[in-house]
PDB file of C-alpha atoms in Angstrom:
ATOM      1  CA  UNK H   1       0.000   0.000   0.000  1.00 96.00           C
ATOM      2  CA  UNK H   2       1.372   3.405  -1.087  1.00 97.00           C
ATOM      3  CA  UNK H   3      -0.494   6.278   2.012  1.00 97.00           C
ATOM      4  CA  UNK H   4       0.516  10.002   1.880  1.00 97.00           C
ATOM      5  CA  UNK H   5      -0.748  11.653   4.448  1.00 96.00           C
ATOM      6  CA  UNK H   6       0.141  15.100   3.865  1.00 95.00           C
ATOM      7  CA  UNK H   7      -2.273  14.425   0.471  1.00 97.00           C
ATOM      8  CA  UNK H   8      -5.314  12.342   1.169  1.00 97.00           C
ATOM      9  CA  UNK H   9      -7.231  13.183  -1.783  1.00 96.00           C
ATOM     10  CA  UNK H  10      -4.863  12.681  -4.058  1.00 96.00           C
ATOM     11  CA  UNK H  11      -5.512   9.157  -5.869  1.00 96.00           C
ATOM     12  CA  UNK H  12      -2.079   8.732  -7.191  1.00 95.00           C
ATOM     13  CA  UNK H  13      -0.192   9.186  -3.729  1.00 96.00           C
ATOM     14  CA  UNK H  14      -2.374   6.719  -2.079  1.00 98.00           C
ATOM     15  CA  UNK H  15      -3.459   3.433  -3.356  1.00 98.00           C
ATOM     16  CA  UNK H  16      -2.537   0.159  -3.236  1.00 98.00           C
ATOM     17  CA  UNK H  17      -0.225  -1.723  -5.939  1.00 98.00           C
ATOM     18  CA  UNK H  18      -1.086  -5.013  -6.954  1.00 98.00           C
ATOM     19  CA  UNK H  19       1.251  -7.751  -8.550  1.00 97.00           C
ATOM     20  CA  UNK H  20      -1.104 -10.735  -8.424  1.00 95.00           C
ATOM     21  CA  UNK H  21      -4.512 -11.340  -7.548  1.00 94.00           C
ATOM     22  CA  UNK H  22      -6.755 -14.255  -8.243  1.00 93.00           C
ATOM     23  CA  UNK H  23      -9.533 -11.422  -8.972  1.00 94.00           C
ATOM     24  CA  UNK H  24     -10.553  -8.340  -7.946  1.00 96.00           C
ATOM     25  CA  UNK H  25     -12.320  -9.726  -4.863  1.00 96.00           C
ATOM     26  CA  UNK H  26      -9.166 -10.811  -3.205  1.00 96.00           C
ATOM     27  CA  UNK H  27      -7.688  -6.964  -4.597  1.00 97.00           C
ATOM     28  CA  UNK H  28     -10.450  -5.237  -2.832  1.00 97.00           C
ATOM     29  CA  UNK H  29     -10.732  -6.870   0.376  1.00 97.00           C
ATOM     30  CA  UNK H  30      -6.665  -5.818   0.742  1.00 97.00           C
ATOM     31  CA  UNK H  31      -7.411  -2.384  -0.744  1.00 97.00           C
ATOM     32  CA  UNK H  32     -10.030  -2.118   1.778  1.00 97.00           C
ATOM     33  CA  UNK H  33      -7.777  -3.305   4.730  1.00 97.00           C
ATOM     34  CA  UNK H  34      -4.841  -0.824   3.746  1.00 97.00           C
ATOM     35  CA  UNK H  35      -6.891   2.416   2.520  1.00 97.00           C
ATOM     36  CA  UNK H  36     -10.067   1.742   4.839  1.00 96.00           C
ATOM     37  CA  UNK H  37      -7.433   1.586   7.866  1.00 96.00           C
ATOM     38  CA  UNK H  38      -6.210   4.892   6.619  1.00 97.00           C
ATOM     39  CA  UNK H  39      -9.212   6.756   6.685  1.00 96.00           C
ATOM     40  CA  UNK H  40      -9.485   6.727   3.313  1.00 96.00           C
ATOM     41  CA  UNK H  41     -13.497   6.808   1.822  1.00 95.00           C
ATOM     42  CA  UNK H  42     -12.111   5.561  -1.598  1.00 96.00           C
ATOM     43  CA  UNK H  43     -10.087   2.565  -3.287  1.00 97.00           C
ATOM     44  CA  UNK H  44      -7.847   2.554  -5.467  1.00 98.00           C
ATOM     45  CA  UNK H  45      -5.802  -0.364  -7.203  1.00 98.00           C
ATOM     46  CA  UNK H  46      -2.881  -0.190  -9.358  1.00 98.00           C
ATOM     47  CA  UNK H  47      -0.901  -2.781 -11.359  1.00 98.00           C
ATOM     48  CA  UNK H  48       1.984  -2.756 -13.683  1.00 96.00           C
ATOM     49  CA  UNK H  49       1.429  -5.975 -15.116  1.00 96.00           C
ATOM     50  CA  UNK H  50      -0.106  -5.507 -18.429  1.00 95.00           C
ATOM     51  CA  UNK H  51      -1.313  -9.106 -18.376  1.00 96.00           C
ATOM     52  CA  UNK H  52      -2.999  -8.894 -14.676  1.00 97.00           C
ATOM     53  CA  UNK H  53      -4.509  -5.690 -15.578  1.00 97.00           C
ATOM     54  CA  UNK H  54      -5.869  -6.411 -18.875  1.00 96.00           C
ATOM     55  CA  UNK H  55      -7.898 -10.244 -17.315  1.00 97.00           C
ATOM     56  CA  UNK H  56      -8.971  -7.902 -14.154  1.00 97.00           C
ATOM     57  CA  UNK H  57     -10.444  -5.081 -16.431  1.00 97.00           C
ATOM     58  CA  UNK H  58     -13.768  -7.092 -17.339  1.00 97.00           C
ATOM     59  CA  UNK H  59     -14.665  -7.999 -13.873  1.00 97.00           C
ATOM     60  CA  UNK H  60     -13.473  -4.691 -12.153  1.00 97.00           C
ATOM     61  CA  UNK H  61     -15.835  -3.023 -15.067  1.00 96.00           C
ATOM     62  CA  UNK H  62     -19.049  -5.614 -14.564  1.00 96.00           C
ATOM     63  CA  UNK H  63     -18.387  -4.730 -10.789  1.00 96.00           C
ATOM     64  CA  UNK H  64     -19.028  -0.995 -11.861  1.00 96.00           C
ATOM     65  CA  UNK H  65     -15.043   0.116 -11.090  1.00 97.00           C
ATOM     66  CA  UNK H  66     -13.283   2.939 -13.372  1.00 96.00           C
ATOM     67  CA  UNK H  67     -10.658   1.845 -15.104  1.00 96.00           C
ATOM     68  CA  UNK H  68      -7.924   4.258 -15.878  1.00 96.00           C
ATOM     69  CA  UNK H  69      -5.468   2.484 -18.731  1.00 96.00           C
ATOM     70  CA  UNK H  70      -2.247   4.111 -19.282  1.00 97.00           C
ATOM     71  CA  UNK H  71       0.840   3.963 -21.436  1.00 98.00           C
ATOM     72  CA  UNK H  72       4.298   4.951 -20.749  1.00 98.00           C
ATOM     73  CA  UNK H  73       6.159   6.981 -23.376  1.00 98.00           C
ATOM     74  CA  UNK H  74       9.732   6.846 -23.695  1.00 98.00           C
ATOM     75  CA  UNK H  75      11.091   9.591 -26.839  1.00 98.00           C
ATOM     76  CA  UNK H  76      13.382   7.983 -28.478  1.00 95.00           C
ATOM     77  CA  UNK H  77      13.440   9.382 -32.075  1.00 96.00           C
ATOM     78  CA  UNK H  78      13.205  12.908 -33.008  1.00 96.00           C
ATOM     79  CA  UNK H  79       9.986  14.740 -32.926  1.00 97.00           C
ATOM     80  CA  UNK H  80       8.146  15.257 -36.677  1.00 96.00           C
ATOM     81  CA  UNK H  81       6.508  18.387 -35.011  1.00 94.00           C
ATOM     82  CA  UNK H  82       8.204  21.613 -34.013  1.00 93.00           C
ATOM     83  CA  UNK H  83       7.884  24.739 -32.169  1.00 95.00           C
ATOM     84  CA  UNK H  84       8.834  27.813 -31.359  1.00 96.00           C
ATOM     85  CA  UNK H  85      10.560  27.083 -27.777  1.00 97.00           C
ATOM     86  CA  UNK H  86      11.604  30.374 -27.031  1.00 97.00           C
ATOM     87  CA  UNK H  87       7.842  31.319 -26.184  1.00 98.00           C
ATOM     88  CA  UNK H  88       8.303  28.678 -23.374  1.00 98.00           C
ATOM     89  CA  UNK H  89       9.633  30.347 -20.051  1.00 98.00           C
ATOM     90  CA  UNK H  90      10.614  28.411 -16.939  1.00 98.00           C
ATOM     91  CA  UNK H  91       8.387  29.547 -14.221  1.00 97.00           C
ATOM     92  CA  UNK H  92       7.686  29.264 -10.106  1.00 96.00           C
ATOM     93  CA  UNK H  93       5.116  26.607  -9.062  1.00 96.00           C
ATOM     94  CA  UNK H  94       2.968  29.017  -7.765  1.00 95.00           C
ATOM     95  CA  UNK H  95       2.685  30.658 -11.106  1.00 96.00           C
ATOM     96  CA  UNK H  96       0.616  27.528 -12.351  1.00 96.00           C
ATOM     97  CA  UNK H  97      -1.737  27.652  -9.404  1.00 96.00           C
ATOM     98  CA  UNK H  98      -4.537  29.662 -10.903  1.00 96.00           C
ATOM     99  CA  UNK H  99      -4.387  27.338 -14.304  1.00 95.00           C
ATOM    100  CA  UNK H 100      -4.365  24.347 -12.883  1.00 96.00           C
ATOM    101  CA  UNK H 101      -7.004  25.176 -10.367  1.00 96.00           C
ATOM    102  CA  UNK H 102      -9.283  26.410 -13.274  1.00 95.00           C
ATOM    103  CA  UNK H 103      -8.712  22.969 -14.651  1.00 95.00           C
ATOM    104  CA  UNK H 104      -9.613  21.360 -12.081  1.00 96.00           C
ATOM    105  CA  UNK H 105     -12.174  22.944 -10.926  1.00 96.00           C
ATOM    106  CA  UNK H 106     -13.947  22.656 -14.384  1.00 94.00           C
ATOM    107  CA  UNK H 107     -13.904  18.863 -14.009  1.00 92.00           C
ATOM    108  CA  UNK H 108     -16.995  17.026 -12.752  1.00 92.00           C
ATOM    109  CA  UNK H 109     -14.754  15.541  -9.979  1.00 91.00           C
ATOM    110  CA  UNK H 110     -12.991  18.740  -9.192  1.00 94.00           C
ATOM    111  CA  UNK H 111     -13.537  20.828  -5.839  1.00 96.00           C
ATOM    112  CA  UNK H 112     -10.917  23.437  -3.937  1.00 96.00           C
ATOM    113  CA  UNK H 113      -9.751  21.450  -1.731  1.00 97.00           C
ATOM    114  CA  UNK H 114      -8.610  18.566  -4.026  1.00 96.00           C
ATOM    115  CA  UNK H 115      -7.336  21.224  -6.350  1.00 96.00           C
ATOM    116  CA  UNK H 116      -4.767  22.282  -3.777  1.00 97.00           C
ATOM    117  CA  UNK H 117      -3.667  19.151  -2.467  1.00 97.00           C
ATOM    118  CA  UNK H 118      -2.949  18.275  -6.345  1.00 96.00           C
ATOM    119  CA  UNK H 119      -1.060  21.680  -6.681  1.00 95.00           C
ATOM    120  CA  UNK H 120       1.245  21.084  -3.210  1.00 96.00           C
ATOM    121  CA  UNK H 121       1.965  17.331  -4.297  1.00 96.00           C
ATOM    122  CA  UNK H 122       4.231  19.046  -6.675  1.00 94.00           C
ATOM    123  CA  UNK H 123       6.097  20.820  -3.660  1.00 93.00           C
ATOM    124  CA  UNK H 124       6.490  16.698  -2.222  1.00 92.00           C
ATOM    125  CA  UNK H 125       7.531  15.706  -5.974  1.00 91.00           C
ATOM    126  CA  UNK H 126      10.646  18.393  -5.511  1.00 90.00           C
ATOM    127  CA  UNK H 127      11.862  17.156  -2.379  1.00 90.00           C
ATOM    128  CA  UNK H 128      12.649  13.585  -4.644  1.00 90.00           C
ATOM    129  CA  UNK H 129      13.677  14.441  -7.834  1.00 94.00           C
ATOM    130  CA  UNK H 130      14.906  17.755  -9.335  1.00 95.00           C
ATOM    131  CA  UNK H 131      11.699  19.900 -10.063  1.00 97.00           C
ATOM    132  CA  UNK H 132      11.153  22.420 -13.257  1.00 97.00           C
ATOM    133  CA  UNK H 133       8.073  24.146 -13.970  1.00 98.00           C
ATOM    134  CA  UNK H 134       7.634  25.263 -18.022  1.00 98.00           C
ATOM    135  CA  UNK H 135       4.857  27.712 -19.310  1.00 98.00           C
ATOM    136  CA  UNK H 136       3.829  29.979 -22.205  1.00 98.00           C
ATOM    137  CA  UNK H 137       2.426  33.150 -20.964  1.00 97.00           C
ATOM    138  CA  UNK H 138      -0.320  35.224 -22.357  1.00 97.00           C
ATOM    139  CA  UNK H 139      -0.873  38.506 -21.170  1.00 95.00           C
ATOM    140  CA  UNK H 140       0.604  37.876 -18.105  1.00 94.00           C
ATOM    141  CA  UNK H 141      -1.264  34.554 -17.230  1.00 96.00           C
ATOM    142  CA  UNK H 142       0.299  31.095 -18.026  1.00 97.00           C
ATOM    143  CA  UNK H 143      -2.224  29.569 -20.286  1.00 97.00           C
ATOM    144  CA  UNK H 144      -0.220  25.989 -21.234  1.00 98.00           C
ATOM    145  CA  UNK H 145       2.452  24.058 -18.748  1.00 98.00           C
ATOM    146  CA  UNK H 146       4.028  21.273 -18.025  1.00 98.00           C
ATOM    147  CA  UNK H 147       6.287  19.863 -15.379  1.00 98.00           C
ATOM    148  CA  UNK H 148       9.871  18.629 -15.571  1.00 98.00           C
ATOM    149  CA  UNK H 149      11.544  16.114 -12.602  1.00 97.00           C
ATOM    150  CA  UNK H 150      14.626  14.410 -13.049  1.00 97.00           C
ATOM    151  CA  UNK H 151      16.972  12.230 -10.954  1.00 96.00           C
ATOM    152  CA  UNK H 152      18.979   9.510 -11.661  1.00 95.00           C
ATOM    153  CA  UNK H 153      19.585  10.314 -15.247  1.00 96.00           C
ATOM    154  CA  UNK H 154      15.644   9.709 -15.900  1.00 98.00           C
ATOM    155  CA  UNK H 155      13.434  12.295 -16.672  1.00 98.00           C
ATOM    156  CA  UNK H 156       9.823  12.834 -16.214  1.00 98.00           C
ATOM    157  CA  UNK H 157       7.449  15.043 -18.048  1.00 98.00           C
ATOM    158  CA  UNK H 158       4.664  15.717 -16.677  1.00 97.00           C
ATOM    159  CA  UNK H 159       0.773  17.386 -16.013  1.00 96.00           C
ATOM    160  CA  UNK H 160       0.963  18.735 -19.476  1.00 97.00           C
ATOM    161  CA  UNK H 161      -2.037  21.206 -20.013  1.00 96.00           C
ATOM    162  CA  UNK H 162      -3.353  24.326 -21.848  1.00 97.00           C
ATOM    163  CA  UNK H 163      -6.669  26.528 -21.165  1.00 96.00           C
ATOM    164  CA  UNK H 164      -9.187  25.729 -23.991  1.00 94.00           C
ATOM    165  CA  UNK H 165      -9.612  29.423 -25.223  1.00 96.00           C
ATOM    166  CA  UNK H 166      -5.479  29.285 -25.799  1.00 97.00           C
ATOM    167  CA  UNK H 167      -5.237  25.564 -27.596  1.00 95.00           C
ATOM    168  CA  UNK H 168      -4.656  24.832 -31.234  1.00 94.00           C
ATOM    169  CA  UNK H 169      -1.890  27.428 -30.987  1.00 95.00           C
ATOM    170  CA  UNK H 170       0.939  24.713 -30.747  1.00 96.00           C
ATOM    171  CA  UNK H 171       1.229  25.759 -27.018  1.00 98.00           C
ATOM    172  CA  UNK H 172       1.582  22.081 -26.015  1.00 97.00           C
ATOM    173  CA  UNK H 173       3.897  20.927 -28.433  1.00 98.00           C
ATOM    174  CA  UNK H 174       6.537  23.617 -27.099  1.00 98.00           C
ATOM    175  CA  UNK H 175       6.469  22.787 -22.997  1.00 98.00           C
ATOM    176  CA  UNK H 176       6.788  19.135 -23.854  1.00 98.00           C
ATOM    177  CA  UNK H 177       9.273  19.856 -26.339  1.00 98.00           C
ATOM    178  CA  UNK H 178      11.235  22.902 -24.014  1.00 98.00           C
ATOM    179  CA  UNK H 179      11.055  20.322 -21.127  1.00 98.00           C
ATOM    180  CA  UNK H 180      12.744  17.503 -22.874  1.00 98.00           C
ATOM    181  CA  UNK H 181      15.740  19.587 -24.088  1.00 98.00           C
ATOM    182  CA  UNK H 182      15.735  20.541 -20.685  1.00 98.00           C
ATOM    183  CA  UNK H 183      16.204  16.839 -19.259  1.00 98.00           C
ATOM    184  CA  UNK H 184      19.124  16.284 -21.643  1.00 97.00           C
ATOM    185  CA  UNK H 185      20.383  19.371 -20.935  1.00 97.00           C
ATOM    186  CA  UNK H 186      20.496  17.962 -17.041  1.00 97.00           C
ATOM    187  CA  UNK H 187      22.108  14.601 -17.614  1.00 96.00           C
ATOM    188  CA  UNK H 188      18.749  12.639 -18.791  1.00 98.00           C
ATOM    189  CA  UNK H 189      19.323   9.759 -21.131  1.00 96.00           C
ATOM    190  CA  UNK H 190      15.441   8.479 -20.619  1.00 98.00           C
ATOM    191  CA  UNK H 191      12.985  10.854 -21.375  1.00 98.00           C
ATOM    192  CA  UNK H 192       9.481   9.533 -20.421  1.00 98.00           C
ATOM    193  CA  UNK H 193       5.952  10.722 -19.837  1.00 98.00           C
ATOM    194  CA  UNK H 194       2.622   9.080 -18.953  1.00 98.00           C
ATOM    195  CA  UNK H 195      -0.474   9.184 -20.870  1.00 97.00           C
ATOM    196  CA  UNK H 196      -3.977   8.713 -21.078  1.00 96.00           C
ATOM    197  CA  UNK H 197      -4.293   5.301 -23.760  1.00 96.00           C
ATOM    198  CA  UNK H 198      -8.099   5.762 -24.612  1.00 93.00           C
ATOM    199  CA  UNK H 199      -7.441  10.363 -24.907  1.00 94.00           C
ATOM    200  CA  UNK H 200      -5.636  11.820 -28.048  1.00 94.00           C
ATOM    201  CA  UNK H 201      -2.822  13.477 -26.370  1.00 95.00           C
ATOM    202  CA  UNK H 202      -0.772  10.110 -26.656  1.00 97.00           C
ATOM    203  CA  UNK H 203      -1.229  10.558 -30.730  1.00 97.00           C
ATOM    204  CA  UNK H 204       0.424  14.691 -30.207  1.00 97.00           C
ATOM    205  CA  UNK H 205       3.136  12.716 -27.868  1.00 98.00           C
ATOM    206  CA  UNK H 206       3.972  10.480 -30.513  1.00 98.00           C
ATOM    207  CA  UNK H 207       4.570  13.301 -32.979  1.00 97.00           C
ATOM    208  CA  UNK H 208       7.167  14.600 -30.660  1.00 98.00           C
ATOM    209  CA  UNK H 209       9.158  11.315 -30.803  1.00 98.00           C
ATOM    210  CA  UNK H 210       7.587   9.506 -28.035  1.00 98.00           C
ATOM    211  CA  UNK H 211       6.719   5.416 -28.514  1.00 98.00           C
ATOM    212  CA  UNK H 212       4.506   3.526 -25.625  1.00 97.00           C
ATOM    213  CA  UNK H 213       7.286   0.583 -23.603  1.00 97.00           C
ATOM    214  CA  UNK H 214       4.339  -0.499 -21.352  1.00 96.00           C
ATOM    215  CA  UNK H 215       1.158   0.373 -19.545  1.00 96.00           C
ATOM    216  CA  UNK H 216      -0.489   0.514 -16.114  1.00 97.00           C
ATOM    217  CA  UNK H 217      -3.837  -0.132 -15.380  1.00 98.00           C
ATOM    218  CA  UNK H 218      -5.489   1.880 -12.392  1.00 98.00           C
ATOM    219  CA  UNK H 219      -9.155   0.348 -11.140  1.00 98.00           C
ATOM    220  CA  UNK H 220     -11.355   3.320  -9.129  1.00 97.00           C
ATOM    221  CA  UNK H 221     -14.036   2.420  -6.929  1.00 95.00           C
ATOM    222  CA  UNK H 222     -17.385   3.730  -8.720  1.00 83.00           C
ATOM    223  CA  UNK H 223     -17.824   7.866  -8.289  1.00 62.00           C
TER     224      UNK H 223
END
């Protein structure tokens, strides 16, 4: 099991991470051991194995679970789009607050409080990893971002977004792309990001040189 108590709302900083299971019944009744002991009023299950996750998604779904399905994204070739990076500056955290918050907040699942707990996970992320925050700004307000964490010679892009009245603009394409000059710039010989497999931001990814190495598959109790 994977708690954070300094973010309790946050799905991806507490859950627990699966390897085997003989279904989802055996899954839930540990999920609800580890996150019901922890105060926690939701489950969450996570697995790496692409086989295990792909024979638990029909009975996690006929339960009535979300599944989230993922792919990781390593670039590897060079992009076939470009940009314009010098529209891209690197910017404070707190800069991205009222952007991401709008975001957020916009979602059906979105409310304050989760919407700064998200925001101040990235203040945890930079305690582990070396932390960069990109953005193109508009009249003064950032309007597409991404972030940048590296350690180890790996590094992550990641929380790549852009206010609908500002996309279509190539906005995107130039934090991703700013970001992973960035991570070579710092020593990063794996450049990887994580994205949504059933959205079309993984088909924009892999126009900027990125090609899926994997998945995870992340089961949500029912909203």
């Amino acid at each position: 099991g994977v708690l954070t108590p300094e973010l309790p709302l946050r799905h991806d900083s507490n859950y627990l991470l699966i390897e085997r299971a003989r279904g989802p019944g055996e899954a839930i009744a540990e999920a609800d051991r580890v996150l019901g002991e922890a105060g926690r009023d939701y489950r969450v299950i996570l697995t790496f194995d692409e086989e295990l996750g792909a024979r638990l998604r029909p009975e996690f779904d006929a339960l009535g679970w979300r599944t989230q399905n993922h792919i990781f994204m390593v670039q590897r070739r060079a992009p076939d789009k470009s940009a314009d990076l010098s529209i891209v500056e690197e910017v404070d955290e707190s800069a991205l607050r009222p952007g991401r918050t709008r975001e957020i907040l916009a979602q059906p699942w979105g409310n304050p409080e989760l919407a700064e707990q998200l925001a101040d996970s990235k203040l945890l992320l930079g305690k582990r990893a070396q932390t960069r925050f990109f953005g193109v700004v508009v009249d003064g307000e950032v309007v597409s971002w991404t972030d940048l964490y590296v350690a180890q010679g790996i590094g992550q892009i990641e929380d790549v977004a852009t206010l609908e009245e500002h996309r279509g603009q190539g906005y995107a394409t130039a934090v991703v792309l700013r970001a992973a000059e960035e991570a070579r710039r710092a020593g990063a010989d794996l450049i990887f990001l994580v994205a949504d497999d059933e959205d079309w931001p993984k088909v924009l990814y892999g126009r900027l040189g990125f090609d899926t190495i994997g998945r995870q598959y992340k089961f949500i109790t029912p909203s």
